mmCIF file of C-alpha atoms in Angstrom:
data_model
loop_
_atom_site.group_PDB
_atom_site.id
_atom_site.type_symbol
_atom_site.label_atom_id
_atom_site.label_comp_id
_atom_site.label_asym_id
_atom_site.label_seq_id
_atom_site.Cartn_x
_atom_site.Cartn_y
_atom_site.Cartn_z
ATOM 1 C CA MET A 1 21.354 -22.400 7.787
ATOM 2 C CA ARG A 2 17.863 -22.667 6.619
ATOM 3 C CA PRO A 3 17.273 -24.176 3.101
ATOM 4 C CA THR A 4 16.117 -21.724 0.477
ATOM 5 C CA VAL A 5 13.493 -22.341 -2.242
ATOM 6 C CA PRO A 6 12.977 -20.507 -5.552
ATOM 7 C CA ALA A 7 11.350 -17.161 -5.140
ATOM 8 C CA PRO A 8 8.044 -16.532 -6.897
ATOM 9 C CA LEU A 9 8.057 -14.744 -10.179
ATOM 10 C CA MET A 10 5.370 -12.185 -11.434
ATOM 11 C CA GLY A 11 3.438 -13.560 -14.330
ATOM 12 C CA PRO A 12 1.423 -11.411 -16.866
ATOM 13 C CA THR A 13 -1.649 -11.404 -14.644
ATOM 14 C CA GLU A 14 0.150 -10.353 -11.717
ATOM 15 C CA TRP A 15 1.970 -7.510 -13.467
ATOM 16 C CA LEU A 16 -1.360 -6.291 -15.007
ATOM 17 C CA LEU A 17 -2.861 -6.215 -11.333
ATOM 18 C CA LEU A 18 -0.010 -4.604 -9.991
ATOM 19 C CA ILE A 19 -0.216 -1.724 -12.525
ATOM 20 C CA VAL A 20 -4.086 -1.585 -11.737
ATOM 21 C CA LEU A 21 -3.335 -1.378 -7.957
ATOM 22 C CA SER A 22 -0.792 1.187 -8.537
ATOM 23 C CA VAL A 23 -3.398 3.338 -10.272
ATOM 24 C CA LEU A 24 -5.913 2.851 -7.359
ATOM 25 C CA TRP A 25 -3.342 3.689 -4.750
ATOM 26 C CA GLY A 26 -1.921 6.618 -6.655
ATOM 27 C CA GLY A 27 -5.129 8.456 -6.410
ATOM 28 C CA SER A 28 -5.298 7.935 -2.699
ATOM 29 C CA PHE A 29 -2.600 10.473 -2.049
ATOM 30 C CA LEU A 30 -4.712 13.259 -3.754
ATOM 31 C CA PHE A 31 -8.053 11.984 -2.388
ATOM 32 C CA ALA A 32 -6.496 11.953 1.266
ATOM 33 C CA LYS A 33 -4.858 15.436 0.739
ATOM 34 C CA ILE A 34 -8.357 16.760 -0.106
ATOM 35 C CA ALA A 35 -10.080 15.050 2.740
ATOM 36 C CA VAL A 36 -7.665 16.025 5.729
ATOM 37 C CA THR A 37 -8.059 19.671 4.725
ATOM 38 C CA HIS A 38 -11.703 19.488 6.082
ATOM 39 C CA VAL A 39 -11.892 16.409 8.314
ATOM 40 C CA PRO A 40 -9.699 15.070 11.050
ATOM 41 C CA PRO A 41 -7.181 12.623 9.832
ATOM 42 C CA LEU A 42 -8.210 9.802 12.205
ATOM 43 C CA VAL A 43 -11.840 10.408 11.190
ATOM 44 C CA VAL A 44 -10.754 10.065 7.505
ATOM 45 C CA VAL A 45 -9.314 6.718 8.144
ATOM 46 C CA TRP A 46 -12.432 5.536 10.144
ATOM 47 C CA LEU A 47 -14.797 6.534 7.307
ATOM 48 C CA ARG A 48 -12.526 4.896 4.674
ATOM 49 C CA VAL A 49 -12.327 1.392 6.394
ATOM 50 C CA CYS A 50 -16.034 1.531 7.665
ATOM 51 C CA ILE A 51 -17.271 2.391 3.893
ATOM 52 C CA ALA A 52 -14.984 -0.134 2.303
ATOM 53 C CA ALA A 53 -16.003 -2.914 4.819
ATOM 54 C CA ALA A 54 -19.578 -2.175 4.385
ATOM 55 C CA ILE A 55 -19.239 -2.470 0.478
ATOM 56 C CA LEU A 56 -17.258 -5.844 0.546
ATOM 57 C CA LEU A 57 -19.697 -7.053 3.236
ATOM 58 C CA ALA A 58 -22.569 -6.318 0.997
ATOM 59 C CA LEU A 59 -20.850 -7.911 -1.974
ATOM 60 C CA LEU A 60 -19.804 -11.180 -0.580
ATOM 61 C CA PRO A 61 -23.053 -13.158 -1.255
ATOM 62 C CA ALA A 62 -23.005 -12.020 -4.948
ATOM 63 C CA PHE A 63 -19.392 -13.708 -5.321
ATOM 64 C CA GLY A 64 -20.179 -16.823 -3.441
ATOM 65 C CA VAL A 65 -17.752 -16.008 -0.707
ATOM 66 C CA ARG A 66 -18.189 -16.584 2.930
ATOM 67 C CA LEU A 67 -16.143 -15.298 5.821
ATOM 68 C CA PRO A 68 -14.407 -17.855 8.036
ATOM 69 C CA ARG A 69 -15.658 -18.425 11.393
ATOM 70 C CA ASP A 70 -12.489 -19.724 13.212
ATOM 71 C CA GLY A 71 -11.013 -17.447 15.741
ATOM 72 C CA ARG A 72 -7.624 -17.763 14.429
ATOM 73 C CA PHE A 73 -8.674 -16.184 11.301
ATOM 74 C CA TRP A 74 -10.302 -13.148 13.028
ATOM 75 C CA ARG A 75 -7.259 -12.546 15.231
ATOM 76 C CA GLU A 76 -4.981 -12.625 12.315
ATOM 77 C CA VAL A 77 -6.983 -10.337 10.206
ATOM 78 C CA ALA A 78 -7.211 -7.939 13.291
ATOM 79 C CA VAL A 79 -3.208 -7.975 13.343
ATOM 80 C CA MET A 80 -2.968 -7.259 9.397
ATOM 81 C CA GLY A 81 -5.813 -4.694 9.787
ATOM 82 C CA MET A 82 -3.343 -2.868 12.377
ATOM 83 C CA LEU A 83 -0.323 -3.155 10.296
ATOM 84 C CA ASN A 84 -1.984 -2.491 6.811
ATOM 85 C CA ASN A 85 -4.746 -0.040 7.448
ATOM 86 C CA VAL A 86 -5.015 1.739 10.926
ATOM 87 C CA ALA A 87 -1.342 2.451 11.433
ATOM 88 C CA PRO A 88 -0.207 3.470 8.032
ATOM 89 C CA PHE A 89 -3.432 5.358 7.172
ATOM 90 C CA ALA A 90 -3.360 7.438 10.288
ATOM 91 C CA LEU A 91 0.352 8.120 9.747
ATOM 92 C CA ILE A 92 0.139 9.075 6.256
ATOM 93 C CA PHE A 93 -2.825 11.134 6.682
ATOM 94 C CA TRP A 94 -1.475 13.014 9.700
ATOM 95 C CA GLY A 95 1.846 13.563 7.751
ATOM 96 C CA GLN A 96 0.096 14.840 4.900
ATOM 97 C CA GLN A 97 -1.171 17.846 6.789
ATOM 98 C CA GLU A 98 2.480 19.086 6.938
ATOM 99 C CA ILE A 99 4.112 17.675 3.545
ATOM 100 C CA GLY A 100 3.198 17.677 0.003
ATOM 101 C CA ALA A 101 1.724 14.429 -1.869
ATOM 102 C CA SER A 102 4.940 14.314 -3.993
ATOM 103 C CA LEU A 103 7.224 13.999 -1.021
ATOM 104 C CA ALA A 104 4.960 11.724 0.795
ATOM 105 C CA GLY A 105 4.868 9.546 -2.539
ATOM 106 C CA ILE A 106 8.774 9.230 -2.526
ATOM 107 C CA LEU A 107 8.952 8.424 1.296
ATOM 108 C CA ASN A 108 6.280 5.866 0.983
ATOM 109 C CA ALA A 109 8.261 4.456 -2.092
ATOM 110 C CA THR A 110 10.766 3.089 0.714
ATOM 111 C CA THR A 111 8.297 0.199 1.549
ATOM 112 C CA PRO A 112 10.150 -2.278 -0.737
ATOM 113 C CA PHE A 113 13.411 -1.750 1.268
ATOM 114 C CA PHE A 114 11.579 -2.582 4.543
ATOM 115 C CA THR A 115 9.835 -5.543 2.812
ATOM 116 C CA VAL A 116 13.032 -7.060 1.306
ATOM 117 C CA LEU A 117 15.084 -6.739 4.314
ATOM 118 C CA LEU A 118 12.173 -8.397 6.579
ATOM 119 C CA ALA A 119 11.593 -10.957 3.886
ATOM 120 C CA HIS A 120 15.323 -11.765 3.925
ATOM 121 C CA ALA A 121 15.314 -12.224 7.830
ATOM 122 C CA LEU A 122 11.987 -13.949 8.064
ATOM 123 C CA THR A 123 11.342 -16.244 5.049
ATOM 124 C CA ARG A 124 13.283 -18.770 3.018
ATOM 125 C CA ASP A 125 11.912 -18.016 -0.423
ATOM 126 C CA GLU A 126 12.356 -14.138 -0.752
ATOM 127 C CA ARG A 127 16.149 -13.795 0.186
ATOM 128 C CA ILE A 128 17.927 -10.591 -0.865
ATOM 129 C CA THR A 129 20.360 -10.901 -3.576
ATOM 130 C CA GLY A 130 22.690 -8.144 -5.014
ATOM 131 C CA ALA A 131 20.523 -7.933 -8.118
ATOM 132 C CA LYS A 132 17.416 -7.432 -6.121
ATOM 133 C CA LEU A 133 19.062 -4.595 -3.992
ATOM 134 C CA ALA A 134 20.360 -2.962 -7.200
ATOM 135 C CA GLY A 135 16.925 -2.974 -8.574
ATOM 136 C CA LEU A 136 15.524 -1.244 -5.315
ATOM 137 C CA LEU A 137 18.224 1.539 -5.500
ATOM 138 C CA ILE A 138 17.382 1.889 -9.429
ATOM 139 C CA GLY A 139 13.623 1.991 -8.824
ATOM 140 C CA LEU A 140 13.904 4.538 -5.883
ATOM 141 C CA ALA A 141 15.967 6.667 -8.120
ATOM 142 C CA GLY A 142 13.587 6.533 -10.824
ATOM 143 C CA VAL A 143 10.786 7.518 -8.370
ATOM 144 C CA VAL A 144 12.707 10.544 -7.329
ATOM 145 C CA ALA A 145 13.434 11.751 -10.909
ATOM 146 C CA MET A 146 10.068 11.213 -12.153
ATOM 147 C CA ILE A 147 8.347 13.163 -9.348
ATOM 148 C CA GLY A 148 11.479 15.626 -9.511
ATOM 149 C CA PRO A 149 14.240 16.296 -7.318
ATOM 150 C CA ASP A 150 12.628 19.570 -6.110
ATOM 151 C CA ALA A 151 10.204 17.287 -4.035
ATOM 152 C CA LEU A 152 13.261 16.389 -1.791
ATOM 153 C CA ALA A 153 14.119 20.001 -1.118
ATOM 154 C CA SER A 154 12.091 19.992 2.054
ATOM 155 C CA LEU A 155 13.348 16.807 3.157
ATOM 156 C CA GLY A 156 14.586 17.284 6.837
ATOM 157 C CA GLY A 157 12.353 20.232 7.134
ATOM 158 C CA SER A 158 12.759 23.577 8.735
ATOM 159 C CA GLY A 159 10.939 22.704 11.813
ATOM 160 C CA LEU A 160 10.043 19.830 14.149
ATOM 161 C CA GLY A 161 6.743 19.432 12.744
ATOM 162 C CA THR A 162 7.740 18.758 9.218
ATOM 163 C CA THR A 163 10.564 16.120 10.311
ATOM 164 C CA LEU A 164 7.982 14.378 12.368
ATOM 165 C CA ALA A 165 5.577 14.404 9.454
ATOM 166 C CA GLN A 166 8.261 12.861 7.257
ATOM 167 C CA LEU A 167 9.165 10.208 9.944
ATOM 168 C CA ALA A 168 5.293 9.342 9.915
ATOM 169 C CA ILE A 169 5.429 8.441 6.308
ATOM 170 C CA VAL A 170 8.558 6.402 6.677
ATOM 171 C CA GLY A 171 6.699 4.686 9.637
ATOM 172 C CA ALA A 172 3.855 3.987 7.540
ATOM 173 C CA ALA A 173 6.184 2.492 4.765
ATOM 174 C CA PHE A 174 7.727 0.179 7.619
ATOM 175 C CA SER A 175 4.050 -0.856 8.622
ATOM 176 C CA TYR A 176 3.359 -1.694 5.073
ATOM 177 C CA GLY A 177 6.535 -4.010 4.899
ATOM 178 C CA CYS A 178 5.560 -5.806 7.926
ATOM 179 C CA ALA A 179 2.066 -6.079 6.712
ATOM 180 C CA ASN A 180 3.425 -7.711 3.446
ATOM 181 C CA ILE A 181 5.264 -10.407 5.370
ATOM 182 C CA PHE A 182 2.626 -11.217 7.782
ATOM 183 C CA GLY A 183 -0.049 -11.387 4.859
ATOM 184 C CA ARG A 184 1.907 -14.335 3.354
ATOM 185 C CA ARG A 185 0.040 -16.692 5.936
ATOM 186 C CA PHE A 186 -3.135 -16.050 4.084
ATOM 187 C CA ARG A 187 -2.256 -17.738 0.890
ATOM 188 C CA ASP A 188 -5.220 -20.291 0.870
ATOM 189 C CA ARG A 189 -7.769 -17.924 1.798
ATOM 190 C CA PRO A 190 -10.054 -16.022 -0.698
ATOM 191 C CA PRO A 191 -8.624 -12.482 -1.407
ATOM 192 C CA MET A 192 -12.304 -11.030 -0.991
ATOM 193 C CA ALA A 193 -12.834 -12.560 2.428
ATOM 194 C CA LEU A 194 -9.347 -11.522 3.512
ATOM 195 C CA ALA A 195 -9.796 -7.744 2.293
ATOM 196 C CA CYS A 196 -13.366 -7.946 3.980
ATOM 197 C CA GLY A 197 -12.197 -9.161 7.331
ATOM 198 C CA GLN A 198 -9.141 -7.061 7.337
ATOM 199 C CA LEU A 199 -11.295 -3.910 6.909
ATOM 200 C CA SER A 200 -13.988 -5.086 9.365
ATOM 201 C CA MET A 201 -11.629 -5.514 12.019
ATOM 202 C CA SER A 202 -10.011 -2.176 11.242
ATOM 203 C CA ALA A 203 -13.283 -0.563 11.541
ATOM 204 C CA LEU A 204 -13.924 -2.203 14.771
ATOM 205 C CA ILE A 205 -10.674 -1.419 16.176
ATOM 206 C CA LEU A 206 -11.293 2.354 15.208
ATOM 207 C CA THR A 207 -14.777 2.821 16.012
ATOM 208 C CA PRO A 208 -14.485 3.175 19.913
ATOM 209 C CA ILE A 209 -11.377 5.468 19.516
ATOM 210 C CA ILE A 210 -13.199 7.670 17.286
ATOM 211 C CA LEU A 211 -16.543 8.050 19.253
ATOM 212 C CA ILE A 212 -14.435 8.690 22.595
ATOM 213 C CA PHE A 213 -11.750 10.966 21.183
ATOM 214 C CA GLN A 214 -13.077 12.561 17.970
ATOM 215 C CA ALA A 215 -16.774 12.885 18.702
ATOM 216 C CA PRO A 216 -17.696 12.901 14.794
ATOM 217 C CA TRP A 217 -21.112 13.918 15.467
ATOM 218 C CA SER A 218 -19.805 17.227 16.544
ATOM 219 C CA LEU A 219 -17.769 18.089 13.424
ATOM 220 C CA PRO A 220 -19.284 20.385 10.696
ATOM 221 C CA MET A 221 -20.401 18.949 7.734
ATOM 222 C CA PRO A 222 -17.398 18.706 5.129
ATOM 223 C CA PRO A 223 -17.820 20.505 1.557
ATOM 224 C CA ALA A 224 -18.685 18.160 -1.386
ATOM 225 C CA GLU A 225 -15.435 17.760 -2.563
ATOM 226 C CA ALA A 226 -14.344 16.137 0.741
ATOM 227 C CA ILE A 227 -17.028 13.801 0.766
ATOM 228 C CA ALA A 228 -16.424 12.622 -2.835
ATOM 229 C CA ALA A 229 -12.684 12.365 -1.735
ATOM 230 C CA ILE A 230 -13.523 10.098 1.173
ATOM 231 C CA ILE A 231 -15.859 8.059 -0.968
ATOM 232 C CA ALA A 232 -13.254 7.605 -3.773
ATOM 233 C CA LEU A 233 -10.668 6.494 -1.136
ATOM 234 C CA ALA A 234 -13.206 3.924 0.199
ATOM 235 C CA VAL A 235 -14.353 2.302 -2.761
ATOM 236 C CA ALA A 236 -11.510 2.595 -5.213
ATOM 237 C CA SER A 237 -8.342 3.016 -3.133
ATOM 238 C CA THR A 238 -9.566 0.572 -0.336
ATOM 239 C CA ALA A 239 -12.257 -1.927 -1.231
ATOM 240 C CA LEU A 240 -11.399 -2.822 -4.780
ATOM 241 C CA ALA A 241 -7.637 -2.114 -3.982
ATOM 242 C CA TYR A 242 -7.307 -4.691 -1.209
ATOM 243 C CA VAL A 243 -8.894 -7.515 -2.965
ATOM 244 C CA ILE A 244 -6.267 -7.084 -5.892
ATOM 245 C CA PHE A 245 -3.502 -6.778 -3.228
ATOM 246 C CA PHE A 246 -4.216 -10.021 -1.513
ATOM 247 C CA ARG A 247 -4.518 -11.673 -4.986
ATOM 248 C CA ILE A 248 -1.064 -10.511 -5.911
ATOM 249 C CA LEU A 249 0.386 -11.234 -2.410
ATOM 250 C CA ALA A 250 -0.928 -14.948 -2.692
ATOM 251 C CA LYS A 251 0.597 -15.416 -6.064
ATOM 252 C CA ALA A 252 3.776 -13.529 -6.228
ATOM 253 C CA GLY A 253 4.969 -12.926 -2.694
ATOM 254 C CA ALA A 254 5.590 -10.151 -0.216
ATOM 255 C CA THR A 255 8.641 -8.727 -2.344
ATOM 256 C CA ASN A 256 6.836 -8.410 -5.541
ATOM 257 C CA VAL A 257 3.705 -6.923 -4.114
ATOM 258 C CA ALA A 258 5.573 -4.237 -2.320
ATOM 259 C CA LEU A 259 6.772 -2.839 -5.871
ATOM 260 C CA VAL A 260 3.512 -1.236 -6.190
ATOM 261 C CA THR A 261 4.786 1.773 -4.243
ATOM 262 C CA PHE A 262 7.387 2.208 -7.052
ATOM 263 C CA LEU A 263 4.596 2.425 -9.591
ATOM 264 C CA VAL A 264 2.223 4.593 -7.610
ATOM 265 C CA PRO A 265 4.021 7.837 -8.458
ATOM 266 C CA ALA A 266 4.307 6.777 -12.031
ATOM 267 C CA SER A 267 0.798 5.952 -12.448
ATOM 268 C CA ALA A 268 -0.140 9.212 -11.017
ATOM 269 C CA ILE A 269 2.013 11.255 -13.365
ATOM 270 C CA LEU A 270 0.776 9.233 -16.383
ATOM 271 C CA LEU A 271 -2.851 9.551 -15.717
ATOM 272 C CA GLY A 272 -2.164 13.269 -15.600
ATOM 273 C CA ALA A 273 -0.608 13.062 -18.991
ATOM 274 C CA LEU A 274 -3.171 10.793 -20.523
ATOM 275 C CA VAL A 275 -6.474 12.231 -18.897
ATOM 276 C CA LEU A 276 -5.680 15.928 -18.411
ATOM 277 C CA GLY A 277 -3.156 16.224 -21.256
ATOM 278 C CA GLU A 278 -0.185 17.140 -19.066
ATOM 279 C CA ARG A 279 3.135 16.903 -20.767
ATOM 280 C CA LEU A 280 5.758 14.465 -19.514
ATOM 281 C CA ALA A 281 9.191 16.226 -19.068
ATOM 282 C CA PRO A 282 12.487 14.370 -20.262
ATOM 283 C CA MET A 283 13.444 13.899 -16.737
ATOM 284 C CA GLN A 284 9.961 12.144 -15.940
ATOM 285 C CA MET A 285 10.518 9.849 -18.950
ATOM 286 C CA LEU A 286 14.024 9.128 -17.511
ATOM 287 C CA GLY A 287 12.640 8.416 -14.273
ATOM 288 C CA LEU A 288 9.818 5.977 -15.685
ATOM 289 C CA ALA A 289 12.657 4.016 -17.530
ATOM 290 C CA GLY A 290 14.619 3.937 -14.040
ATOM 291 C CA ILE A 291 11.538 2.485 -12.425
ATOM 292 C CA LEU A 292 10.820 -0.276 -15.166
ATOM 293 C CA CYS A 293 14.638 -1.179 -15.099
ATOM 294 C CA GLY A 294 14.381 -1.507 -11.332
ATOM 295 C CA LEU A 295 11.230 -3.540 -11.482
ATOM 296 C CA ALA A 296 12.850 -5.705 -13.964
ATOM 297 C CA ALA A 297 16.140 -6.408 -11.976
ATOM 298 C CA ILE A 298 13.823 -7.271 -8.727
ATOM 299 C CA ASP A 299 11.924 -9.603 -10.505
ATOM 300 C CA GLY A 300 14.945 -11.477 -11.462
ATOM 301 C CA ARG A 301 13.806 -13.058 -14.804
ATOM 302 C CA VAL A 302 16.229 -11.019 -16.791
ATOM 303 C CA TRP A 303 19.108 -12.261 -14.757
ATOM 304 C CA ARG A 304 17.825 -15.852 -15.221
ATOM 305 C CA TRP A 305 17.526 -15.339 -18.930
ATOM 306 C CA THR A 306 20.987 -13.949 -19.351
ATOM 307 C CA GLY A 307 22.601 -16.460 -17.070
ATOM 308 C CA LEU A 308 24.003 -13.917 -14.699
ATOM 309 C CA ARG A 309 22.130 -15.318 -11.671
#
């Protein structure tokens, strides 16, 4: 039996960054829904990673960060790009052509389950516990309650296309889980270099595919709202978000960074209340409480304080 070591805890800085990340990624479902209405999903993915990579490449000198030149780094960020960008982005954008953003958010919230199971099988310091599993179930129940059980009404779908779209979102969640585990090897690398390297390799992987099969020059010019949505996806939900993602992953581990998918729906709904003046229903408040309780259980600090673990 492999020896275990203590799992990393989330400090105040990591919790704050996780909340910021949830806000950045919470907007991505809305931006994606707007973009794929006018632009093919794979082209949206390509534009998202190309623009984000270009932004980070331009900013590296200002932050005094250099990209590593060793071949191992570039091979590993290529794998990370496939797991964390190319595959899940394509699956989510394709799936959102058939299902709504709310159901997509719930299905995407299965990411922590995949991450916890993979971490238990493949790591020594992020093993599954009863408390952690209970926290996952409470958190997922909170996501469903906050978005509304009605969003699950179409689960299973009335046709093959809807079912495949739902499976695509779950596939994206599994890919994110794999990326969370694979990304643990980058703990000693600068987060900005990792984000830039990952996105650059994603762009290189996608470019020949797009040029051969999509012929983007032949597509009609999308409307202004689609262009704005793609830019927002690239700048906020990708370039900035992945710098924060790698920072949390390095400090708090794969299981903790995966918790952002519980917070994404909560952030979207709270932003609607704060910015647009939308009222929070009692069920949404109950769902938020469930998410917070689930996060606390997964973090494990409360169990240690009470001596129950």
